[in-house]
Coordinates of N, CA and C in Angstrom, one line a residue:
Chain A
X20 N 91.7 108.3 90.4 CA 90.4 108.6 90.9 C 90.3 110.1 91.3
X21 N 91.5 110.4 91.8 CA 91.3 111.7 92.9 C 91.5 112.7 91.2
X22 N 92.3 112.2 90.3 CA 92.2 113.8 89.5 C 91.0 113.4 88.1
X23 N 90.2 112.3 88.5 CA 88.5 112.6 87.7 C 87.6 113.5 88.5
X24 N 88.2 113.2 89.9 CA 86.9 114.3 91.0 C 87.1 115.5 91.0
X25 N 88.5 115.6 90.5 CA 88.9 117.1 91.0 C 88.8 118.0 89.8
X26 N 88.4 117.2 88.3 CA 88.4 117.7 87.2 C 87.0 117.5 86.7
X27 N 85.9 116.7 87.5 CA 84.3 116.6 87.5 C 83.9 118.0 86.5
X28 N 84.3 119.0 86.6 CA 83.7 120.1 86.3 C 83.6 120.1 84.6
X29 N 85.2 120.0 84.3 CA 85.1 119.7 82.8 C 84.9 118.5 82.1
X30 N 84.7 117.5 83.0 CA 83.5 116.3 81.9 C 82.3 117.2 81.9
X31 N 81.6 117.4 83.1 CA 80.1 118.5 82.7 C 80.2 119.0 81.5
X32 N 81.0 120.2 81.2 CA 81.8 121.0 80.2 C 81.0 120.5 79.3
X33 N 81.9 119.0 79.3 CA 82.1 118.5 77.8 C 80.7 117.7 77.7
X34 N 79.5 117.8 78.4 CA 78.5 116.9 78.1 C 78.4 115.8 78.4
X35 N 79.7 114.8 79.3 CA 79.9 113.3 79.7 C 79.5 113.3 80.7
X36 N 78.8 112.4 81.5 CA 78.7 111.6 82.7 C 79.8 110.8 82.9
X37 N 80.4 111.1 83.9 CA 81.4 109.8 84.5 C 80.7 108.6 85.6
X38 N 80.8 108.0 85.3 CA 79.9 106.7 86.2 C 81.5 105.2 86.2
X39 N 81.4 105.2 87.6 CA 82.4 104.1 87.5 C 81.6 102.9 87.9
X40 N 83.1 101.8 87.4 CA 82.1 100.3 87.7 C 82.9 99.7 88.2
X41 N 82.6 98.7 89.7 CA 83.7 97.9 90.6 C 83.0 96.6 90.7
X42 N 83.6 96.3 91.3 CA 83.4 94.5 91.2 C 83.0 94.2 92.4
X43 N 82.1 95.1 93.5 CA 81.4 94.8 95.0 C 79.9 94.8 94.5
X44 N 79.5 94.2 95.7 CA 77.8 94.7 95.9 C 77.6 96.1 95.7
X45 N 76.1 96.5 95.8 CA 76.3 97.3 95.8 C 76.4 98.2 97.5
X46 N 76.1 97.6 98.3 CA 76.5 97.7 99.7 C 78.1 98.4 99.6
X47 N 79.0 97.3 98.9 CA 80.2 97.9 99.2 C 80.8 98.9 98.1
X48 N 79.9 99.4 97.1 CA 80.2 100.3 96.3 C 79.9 101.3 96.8
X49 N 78.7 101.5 97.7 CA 78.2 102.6 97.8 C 79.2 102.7 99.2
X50 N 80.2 101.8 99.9 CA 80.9 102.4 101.0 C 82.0 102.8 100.6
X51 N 82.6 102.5 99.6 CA 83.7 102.9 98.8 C 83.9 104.2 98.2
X52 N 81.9 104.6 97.1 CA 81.7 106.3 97.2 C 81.9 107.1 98.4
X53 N 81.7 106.4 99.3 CA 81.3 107.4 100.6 C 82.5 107.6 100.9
X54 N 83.5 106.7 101.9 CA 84.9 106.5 101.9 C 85.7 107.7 101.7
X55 N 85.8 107.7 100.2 CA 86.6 108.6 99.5 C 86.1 109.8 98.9
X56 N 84.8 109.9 99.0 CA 83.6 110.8 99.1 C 84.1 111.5 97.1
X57 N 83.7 110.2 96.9 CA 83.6 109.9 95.1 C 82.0 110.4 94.6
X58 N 82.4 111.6 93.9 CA 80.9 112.2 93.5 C 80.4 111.6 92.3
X59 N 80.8 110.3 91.7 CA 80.2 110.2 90.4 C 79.0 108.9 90.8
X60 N 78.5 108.2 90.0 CA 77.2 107.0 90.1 C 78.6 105.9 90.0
X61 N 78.2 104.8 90.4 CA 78.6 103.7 90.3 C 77.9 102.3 90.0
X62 N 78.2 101.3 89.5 CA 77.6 100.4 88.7 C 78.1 99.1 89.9
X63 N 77.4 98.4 90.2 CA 78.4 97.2 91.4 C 77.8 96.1 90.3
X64 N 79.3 96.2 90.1 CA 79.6 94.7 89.0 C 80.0 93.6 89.8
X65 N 79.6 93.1 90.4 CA 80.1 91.6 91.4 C 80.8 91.0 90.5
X66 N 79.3 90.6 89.5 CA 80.1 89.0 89.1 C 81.1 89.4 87.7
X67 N 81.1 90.7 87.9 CA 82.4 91.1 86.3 C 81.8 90.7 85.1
X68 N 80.6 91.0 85.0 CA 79.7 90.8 83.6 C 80.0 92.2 83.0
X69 N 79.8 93.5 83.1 CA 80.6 94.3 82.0 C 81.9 93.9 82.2
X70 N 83.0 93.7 82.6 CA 84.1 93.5 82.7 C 84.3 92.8 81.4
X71 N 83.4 91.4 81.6 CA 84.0 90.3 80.7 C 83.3 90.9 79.0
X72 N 82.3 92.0 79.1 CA 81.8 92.1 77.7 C 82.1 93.7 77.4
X73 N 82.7 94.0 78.1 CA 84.2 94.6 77.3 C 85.2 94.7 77.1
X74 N 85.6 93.1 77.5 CA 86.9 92.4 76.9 C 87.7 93.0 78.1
X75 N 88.0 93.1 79.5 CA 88.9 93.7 80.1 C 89.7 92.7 80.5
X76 N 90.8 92.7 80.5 CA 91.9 91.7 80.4 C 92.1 91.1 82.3
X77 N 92.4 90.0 82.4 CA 93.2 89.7 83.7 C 94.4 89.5 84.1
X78 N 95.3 89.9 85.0 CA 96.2 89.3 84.6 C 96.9 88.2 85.2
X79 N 98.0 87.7 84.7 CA 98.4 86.5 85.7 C 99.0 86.3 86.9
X80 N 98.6 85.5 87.6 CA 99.3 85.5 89.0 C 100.5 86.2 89.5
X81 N 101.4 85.6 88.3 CA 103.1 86.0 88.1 C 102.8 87.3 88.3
X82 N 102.4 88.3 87.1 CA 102.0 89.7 87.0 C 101.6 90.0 88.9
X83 N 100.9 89.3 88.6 CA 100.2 90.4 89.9 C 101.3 90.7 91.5
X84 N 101.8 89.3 91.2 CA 102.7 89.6 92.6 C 104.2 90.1 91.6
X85 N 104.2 91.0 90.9 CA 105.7 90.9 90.6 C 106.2 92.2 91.4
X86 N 107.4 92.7 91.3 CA 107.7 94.1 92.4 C 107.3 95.1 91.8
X87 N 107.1 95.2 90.9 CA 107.1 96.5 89.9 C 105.0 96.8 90.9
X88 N 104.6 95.9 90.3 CA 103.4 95.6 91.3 C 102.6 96.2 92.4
X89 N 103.9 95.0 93.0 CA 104.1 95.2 94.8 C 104.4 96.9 95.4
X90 N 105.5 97.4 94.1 CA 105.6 98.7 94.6 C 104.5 99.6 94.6
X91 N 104.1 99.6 93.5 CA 102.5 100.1 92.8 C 101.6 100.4 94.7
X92 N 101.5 99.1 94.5 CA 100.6 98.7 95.7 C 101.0 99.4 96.7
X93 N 102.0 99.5 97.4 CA 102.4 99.9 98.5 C 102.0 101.8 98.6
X94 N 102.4 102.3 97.1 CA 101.8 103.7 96.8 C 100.5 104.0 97.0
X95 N 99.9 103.5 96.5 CA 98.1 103.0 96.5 C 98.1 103.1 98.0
X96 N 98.8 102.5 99.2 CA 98.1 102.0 99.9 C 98.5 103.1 101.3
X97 N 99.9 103.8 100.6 CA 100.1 105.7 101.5 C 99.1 106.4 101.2
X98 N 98.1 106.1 99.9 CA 97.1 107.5 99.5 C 96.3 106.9 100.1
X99 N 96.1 105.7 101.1 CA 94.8 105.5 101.6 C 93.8 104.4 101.0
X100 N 94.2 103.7 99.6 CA 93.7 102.9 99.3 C 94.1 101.4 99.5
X101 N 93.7 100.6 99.3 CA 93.8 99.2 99.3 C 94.1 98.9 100.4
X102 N 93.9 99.5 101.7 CA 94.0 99.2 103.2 C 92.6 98.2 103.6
X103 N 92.8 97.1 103.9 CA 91.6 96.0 104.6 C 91.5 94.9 103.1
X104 N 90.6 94.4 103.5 CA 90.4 93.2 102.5 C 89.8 93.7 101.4
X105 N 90.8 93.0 100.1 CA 90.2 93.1 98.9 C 88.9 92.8 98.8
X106 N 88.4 94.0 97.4 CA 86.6 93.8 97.5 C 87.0 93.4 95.8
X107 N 86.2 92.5 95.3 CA 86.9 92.3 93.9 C 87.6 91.2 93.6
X108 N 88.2 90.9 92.2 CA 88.7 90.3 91.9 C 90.0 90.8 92.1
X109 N 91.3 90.4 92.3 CA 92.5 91.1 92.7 C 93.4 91.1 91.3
X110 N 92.8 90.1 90.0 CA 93.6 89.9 89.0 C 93.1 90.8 87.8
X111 N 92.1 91.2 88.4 CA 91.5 91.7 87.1 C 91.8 93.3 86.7
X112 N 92.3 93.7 85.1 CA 93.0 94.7 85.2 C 91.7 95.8 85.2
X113 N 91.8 97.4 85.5 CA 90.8 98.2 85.2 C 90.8 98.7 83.2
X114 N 90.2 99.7 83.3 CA 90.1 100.3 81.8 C 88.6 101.2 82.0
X115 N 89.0 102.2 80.5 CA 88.0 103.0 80.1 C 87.7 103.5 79.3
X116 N 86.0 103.5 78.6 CA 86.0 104.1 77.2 C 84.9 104.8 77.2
X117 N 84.9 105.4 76.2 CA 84.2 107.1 76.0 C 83.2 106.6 75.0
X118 N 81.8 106.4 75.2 CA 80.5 106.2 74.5 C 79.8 107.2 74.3
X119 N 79.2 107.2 72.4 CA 78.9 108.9 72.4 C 77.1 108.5 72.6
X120 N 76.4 109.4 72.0 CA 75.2 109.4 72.8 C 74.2 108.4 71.9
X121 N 75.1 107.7 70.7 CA 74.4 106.6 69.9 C 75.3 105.2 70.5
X122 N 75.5 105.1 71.4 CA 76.4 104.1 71.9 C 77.3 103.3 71.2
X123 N 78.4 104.5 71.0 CA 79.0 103.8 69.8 C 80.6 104.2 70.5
X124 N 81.2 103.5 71.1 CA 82.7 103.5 71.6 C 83.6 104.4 70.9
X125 N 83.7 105.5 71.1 CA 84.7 106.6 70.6 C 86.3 106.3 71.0
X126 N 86.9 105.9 72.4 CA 87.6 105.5 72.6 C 87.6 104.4 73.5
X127 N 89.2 104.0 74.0 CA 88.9 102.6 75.0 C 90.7 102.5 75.6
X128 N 91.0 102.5 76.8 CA 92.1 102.5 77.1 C 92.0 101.4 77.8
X129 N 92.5 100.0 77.3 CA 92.9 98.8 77.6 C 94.4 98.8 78.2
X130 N 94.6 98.5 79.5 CA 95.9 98.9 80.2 C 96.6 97.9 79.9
X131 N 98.0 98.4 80.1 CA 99.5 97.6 79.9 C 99.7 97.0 81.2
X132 N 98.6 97.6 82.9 CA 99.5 96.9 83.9 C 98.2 97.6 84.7
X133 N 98.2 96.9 86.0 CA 97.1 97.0 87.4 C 97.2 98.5 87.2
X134 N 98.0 99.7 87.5 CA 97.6 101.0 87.8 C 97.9 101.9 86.2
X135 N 97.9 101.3 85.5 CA 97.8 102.0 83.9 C 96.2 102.7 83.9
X136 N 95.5 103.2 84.8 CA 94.5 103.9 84.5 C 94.2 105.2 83.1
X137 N 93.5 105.3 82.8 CA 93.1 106.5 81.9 C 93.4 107.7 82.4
X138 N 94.4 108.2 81.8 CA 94.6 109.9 82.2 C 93.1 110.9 81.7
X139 N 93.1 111.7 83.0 CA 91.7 112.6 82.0 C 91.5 113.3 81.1
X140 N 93.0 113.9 80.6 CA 93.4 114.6 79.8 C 92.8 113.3 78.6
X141 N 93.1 112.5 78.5 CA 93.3 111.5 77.2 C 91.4 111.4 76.9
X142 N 91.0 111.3 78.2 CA 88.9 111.1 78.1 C 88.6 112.0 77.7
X143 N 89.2 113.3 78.1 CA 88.3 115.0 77.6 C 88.5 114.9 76.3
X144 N 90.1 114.8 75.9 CA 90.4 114.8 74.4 C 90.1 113.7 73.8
X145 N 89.3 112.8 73.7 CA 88.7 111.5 73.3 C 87.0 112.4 73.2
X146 N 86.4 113.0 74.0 CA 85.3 113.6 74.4 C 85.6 114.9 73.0
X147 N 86.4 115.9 73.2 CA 85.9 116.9 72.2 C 86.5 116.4 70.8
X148 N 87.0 115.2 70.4 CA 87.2 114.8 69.5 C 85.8 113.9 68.7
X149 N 85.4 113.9 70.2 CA 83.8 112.9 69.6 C 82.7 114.2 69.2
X150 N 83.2 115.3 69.9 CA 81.9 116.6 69.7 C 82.0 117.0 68.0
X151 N 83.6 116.8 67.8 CA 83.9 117.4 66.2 C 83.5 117.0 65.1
X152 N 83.3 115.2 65.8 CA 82.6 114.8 64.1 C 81.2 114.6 64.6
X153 N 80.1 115.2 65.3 CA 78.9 115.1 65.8 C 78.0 116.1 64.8
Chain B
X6 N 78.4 99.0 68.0 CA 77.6 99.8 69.2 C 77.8 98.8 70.2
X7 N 78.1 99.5 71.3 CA 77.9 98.8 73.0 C 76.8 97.9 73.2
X8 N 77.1 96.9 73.4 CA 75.5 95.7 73.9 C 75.0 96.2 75.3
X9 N 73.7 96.8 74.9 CA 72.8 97.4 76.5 C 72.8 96.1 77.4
X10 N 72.5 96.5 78.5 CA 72.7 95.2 79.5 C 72.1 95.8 80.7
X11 N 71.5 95.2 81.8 CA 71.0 95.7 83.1 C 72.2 95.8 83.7
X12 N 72.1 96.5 84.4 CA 72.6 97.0 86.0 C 72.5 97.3 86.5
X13 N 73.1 97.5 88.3 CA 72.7 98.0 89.2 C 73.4 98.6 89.9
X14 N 73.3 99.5 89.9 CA 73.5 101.1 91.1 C 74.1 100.8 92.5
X15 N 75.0 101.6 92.5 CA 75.8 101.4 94.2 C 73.8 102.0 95.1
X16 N 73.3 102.3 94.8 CA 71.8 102.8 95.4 C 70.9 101.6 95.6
X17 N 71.5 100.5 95.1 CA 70.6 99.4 94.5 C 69.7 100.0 93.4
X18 N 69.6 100.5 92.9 CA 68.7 100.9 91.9 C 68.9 100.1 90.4
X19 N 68.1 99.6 90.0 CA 68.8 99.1 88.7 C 68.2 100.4 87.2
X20 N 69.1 99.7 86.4 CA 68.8 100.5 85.3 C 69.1 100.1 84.0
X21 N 69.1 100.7 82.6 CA 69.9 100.0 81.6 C 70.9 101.3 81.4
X22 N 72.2 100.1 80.7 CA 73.4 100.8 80.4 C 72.8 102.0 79.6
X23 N 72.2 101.8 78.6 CA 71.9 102.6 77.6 C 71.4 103.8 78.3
X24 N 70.6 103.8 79.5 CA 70.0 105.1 80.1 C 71.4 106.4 80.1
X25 N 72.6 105.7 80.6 CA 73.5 106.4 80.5 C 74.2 107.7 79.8
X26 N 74.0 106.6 78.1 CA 74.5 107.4 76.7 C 73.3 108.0 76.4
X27 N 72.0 107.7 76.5 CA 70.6 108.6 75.9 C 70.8 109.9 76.4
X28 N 71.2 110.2 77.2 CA 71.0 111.4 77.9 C 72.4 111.9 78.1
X29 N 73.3 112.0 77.1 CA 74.8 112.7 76.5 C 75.8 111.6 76.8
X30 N 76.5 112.1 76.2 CA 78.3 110.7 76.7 C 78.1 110.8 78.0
X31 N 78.9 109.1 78.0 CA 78.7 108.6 78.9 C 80.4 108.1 78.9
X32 N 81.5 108.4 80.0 CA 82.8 108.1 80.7 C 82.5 106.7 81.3
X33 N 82.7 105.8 80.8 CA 82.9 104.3 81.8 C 84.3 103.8 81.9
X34 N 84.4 104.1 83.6 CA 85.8 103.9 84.1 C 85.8 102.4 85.0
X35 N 86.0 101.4 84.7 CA 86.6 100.2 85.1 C 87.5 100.3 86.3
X36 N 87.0 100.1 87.9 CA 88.1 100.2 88.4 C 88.7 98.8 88.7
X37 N 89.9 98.9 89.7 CA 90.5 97.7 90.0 C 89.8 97.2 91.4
X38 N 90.4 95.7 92.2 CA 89.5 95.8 93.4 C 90.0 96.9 94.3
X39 N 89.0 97.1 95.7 CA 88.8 98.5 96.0 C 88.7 97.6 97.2
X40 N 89.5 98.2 98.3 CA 88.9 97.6 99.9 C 89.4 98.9 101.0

């Protein structure tokens, strides 16, 4: 999250809106923007209706408590995140894809594991790869 | 193509997905839970 904010300038660049989507109200989406003082729009997906219709994977119990995980988590939680009660589903993995302006999925980074997030390097270059055949 | 769908806004504001991509690409980032 912290190197989409910090690289906001070149999605502009490139013509993309970043808008993220969580799984709170929108009460606790918009405390989560605030929080971490996240400049993009947010979508409060409660009941994980885009989640489920963009095929985003869950994963299993086992998975989720395994150490590799647990270590994950513990990192996450020195940068300040995941301190207090989970807002969300706790199994559900994230992901991200790049829609061009006919809504047509250019890319889609379906993760291997809970913090496999999308590098921004991989969205920009997903983004001017979508400008070239435009 | 993406199935449009309603939603709604950390603002409560609702809207359609589509408003998103009409108006240039659109980055949809999936987070994990968040507390």
């Amino acid at each position: 999250m912290a190197q989409l904010r910090t690289r906001r300038a070149e999605f502009e660049q490139a013509g993309a809106e970043v808008v993220l989507v969580g799984m709170g109200t929108p009460v606790e989406c918009a405390a989560f923007l605030r929080k971490f003082e996240i400049p993009f729009p947010m979508i409060a997906d409660s009941r994980q209706a885009l989640y489920r219709q963009f095929h985003l994977k869950r994963m299993s119990a086992l998975e989720a408590f395994s150490p590799t995980v647990a270590i994950k988590g513990v990192g996450a939680m020195a940068r300040g995140f995941g301190i207090g009660k989970p807002i969300g589903d706790i199994l559900q993995l994230p992901g991200a894809f790049v829609i061009d302006s006919g809504g047509r999925t250019v890319f889609s980074h379906q993760p291997s594991g809970p913090a496999d997030y999308a590098a921004p390097d991989a969205l920009l270059k997903a983004l001017a790869g979508a400008s070239a055949t435009l | 193509m993406v199935q449009d769908a309603d939603v709604i806004l950390s603002d409560g504001s609702e809207r359609r997905l589509s408003d998103f991509w009409k108006s240039g690409r659109l980055v949809l980032v999936f987070l994990r839970h968040f507390g």
